[in-house]
């Protein structure tokens, strides 16, 4: 037991912990990335959140990005590459990152490979959280986000309780514009169309671990950490 623990610690120190987290909208990537970030002390890089911050800026680019986000469309690659490159080069990603929501297309995959080469880094593991579309749709229909602190909440029963306040800061809980059911359907369709070559490539490289995202948060987290431990010990645990 102590030996396994020691191997794990040595493993974590030896490897730069660069993890990619993939899954459809509503798979629970954000929740799992936050848990991983706390456990391994590495930075959560949330592509959607970076783009939402950019969309708030009173610039032409900000306005254009807002349009893509609100309609559930992919943001043009040049913009996404710029923010990812900037973010992964920051000092807080030095020890490692959990990259949530990127790469999402075959073309982004090629760009990502170049970027990693430039930065002298290598992906350690790719976690693919699998959840059927029907479950994602149901989850996103009850998801609300605090307009004050961005905390994510589930409102049982959906819209009639949407006036509830955030328990953490008292802020108003709102539905993200792209969580409207008609937009979610588009996001899910886009995701499954674009992600296939990305998954196939990571699988060929032996980096991919699939986890069942229908389970409870703690169970999914357990599956993910088990997959990471297996990688750290080269499949010996
Ligand atoms: P998410 O929070 O991951 O569901 O992403 C929210 C939205 O951000 C998506 O519907 C897209 O509009 C945009 N987005 C997120 N990741 C990417 C990406 N890798 N490439 C292009 N657009 C993205």
Short mmCIF file of C-alpha atoms and ligand atoms in Angstrom, two decimals, residues 23-26 29 46-49 51-52 65 68-77 80 84 100-105 108 140 143 176 178-179 183 187 190, ligand 1:
data_model
loop_
_atom_site.label_atom_id
_atom_site.label_comp_id
_atom_site.label_asym_id
_atom_site.label_seq_id
_atom_site.Cartn_x
_atom_site.Cartn_y
_atom_site.Cartn_z
CA UNK A 23 -16.97 15.03 -23.29
CA UNK A 24 -20.22 16.43 -24.66
CA UNK A 25 -21.86 19.52 -23.16
CA UNK A 26 -23.39 18.45 -19.85
CA UNK A 29 -16.22 18.16 -17.41
CA UNK A 46 -11.72 25.80 -19.27
CA UNK A 47 -12.04 26.68 -22.97
CA UNK A 48 -15.73 27.62 -22.78
CA UNK A 49 -15.11 29.90 -19.79
CA UNK A 51 -14.37 32.25 -24.52
CA UNK A 52 -17.23 33.55 -22.36
CA UNK A 65 -17.49 35.48 -30.08
CA UNK A 68 -21.03 32.10 -31.78
CA UNK A 69 -21.50 31.21 -28.11
CA UNK A 70 -25.15 32.21 -27.88
CA UNK A 71 -25.97 30.14 -30.93
CA UNK A 72 -24.03 27.08 -29.86
CA UNK A 73 -21.59 27.34 -32.78
CA UNK A 74 -17.88 26.61 -32.77
CA UNK A 75 -15.81 29.75 -32.28
CA UNK A 76 -13.37 30.25 -35.22
CA UNK A 77 -10.14 28.42 -34.76
CA UNK A 80 -9.48 29.62 -29.90
CA UNK A 84 -5.31 28.38 -25.58
CA UNK A 100 -11.30 21.07 -20.68
CA UNK A 101 -13.02 21.39 -24.08
CA UNK A 102 -10.01 21.48 -26.40
CA UNK A 103 -9.11 20.10 -28.94
CA UNK A 104 -12.60 19.50 -30.35
CA UNK A 105 -11.99 19.06 -34.08
CA UNK A 108 -7.67 21.81 -33.67
CA UNK A 140 -28.59 21.10 -19.07
CA UNK A 143 -28.47 23.82 -15.04
CA UNK A 176 -26.76 30.29 -19.93
CA UNK A 178 -26.53 28.35 -24.91
CA UNK A 179 -28.29 26.04 -22.44
CA UNK A 183 -29.19 25.40 -28.73
CA UNK A 187 -24.16 21.80 -29.53
CA UNK A 190 -21.78 19.49 -33.45
P1 LIG B 1 -18.56 24.49 -23.17
O1 LIG B 1 -18.62 25.39 -21.96
O2 LIG B 1 -17.38 23.61 -23.22
O3 LIG B 1 -19.85 23.75 -23.39
O4 LIG B 1 -18.40 25.48 -24.42
C1 LIG B 1 -19.32 26.51 -24.64
C2 LIG B 1 -19.19 27.04 -26.04
O5 LIG B 1 -17.88 27.56 -26.23
C3 LIG B 1 -19.36 26.02 -27.16
O6 LIG B 1 -20.73 25.79 -27.47
C4 LIG B 1 -18.64 26.74 -28.31
O7 LIG B 1 -19.43 27.81 -28.80
C5 LIG B 1 -17.45 27.37 -27.58
N1 LIG B 1 -16.30 26.45 -27.54
C6 LIG B 1 -15.84 25.74 -26.48
N2 LIG B 1 -14.76 25.01 -26.80
C7 LIG B 1 -14.51 25.28 -28.11
C8 LIG B 1 -13.52 24.83 -29.04
N3 LIG B 1 -12.56 23.96 -28.69
N4 LIG B 1 -13.58 25.33 -30.30
C9 LIG B 1 -14.51 26.21 -30.69
N5 LIG B 1 -15.48 26.67 -29.87
C10 LIG B 1 -15.49 26.21 -28.59
#
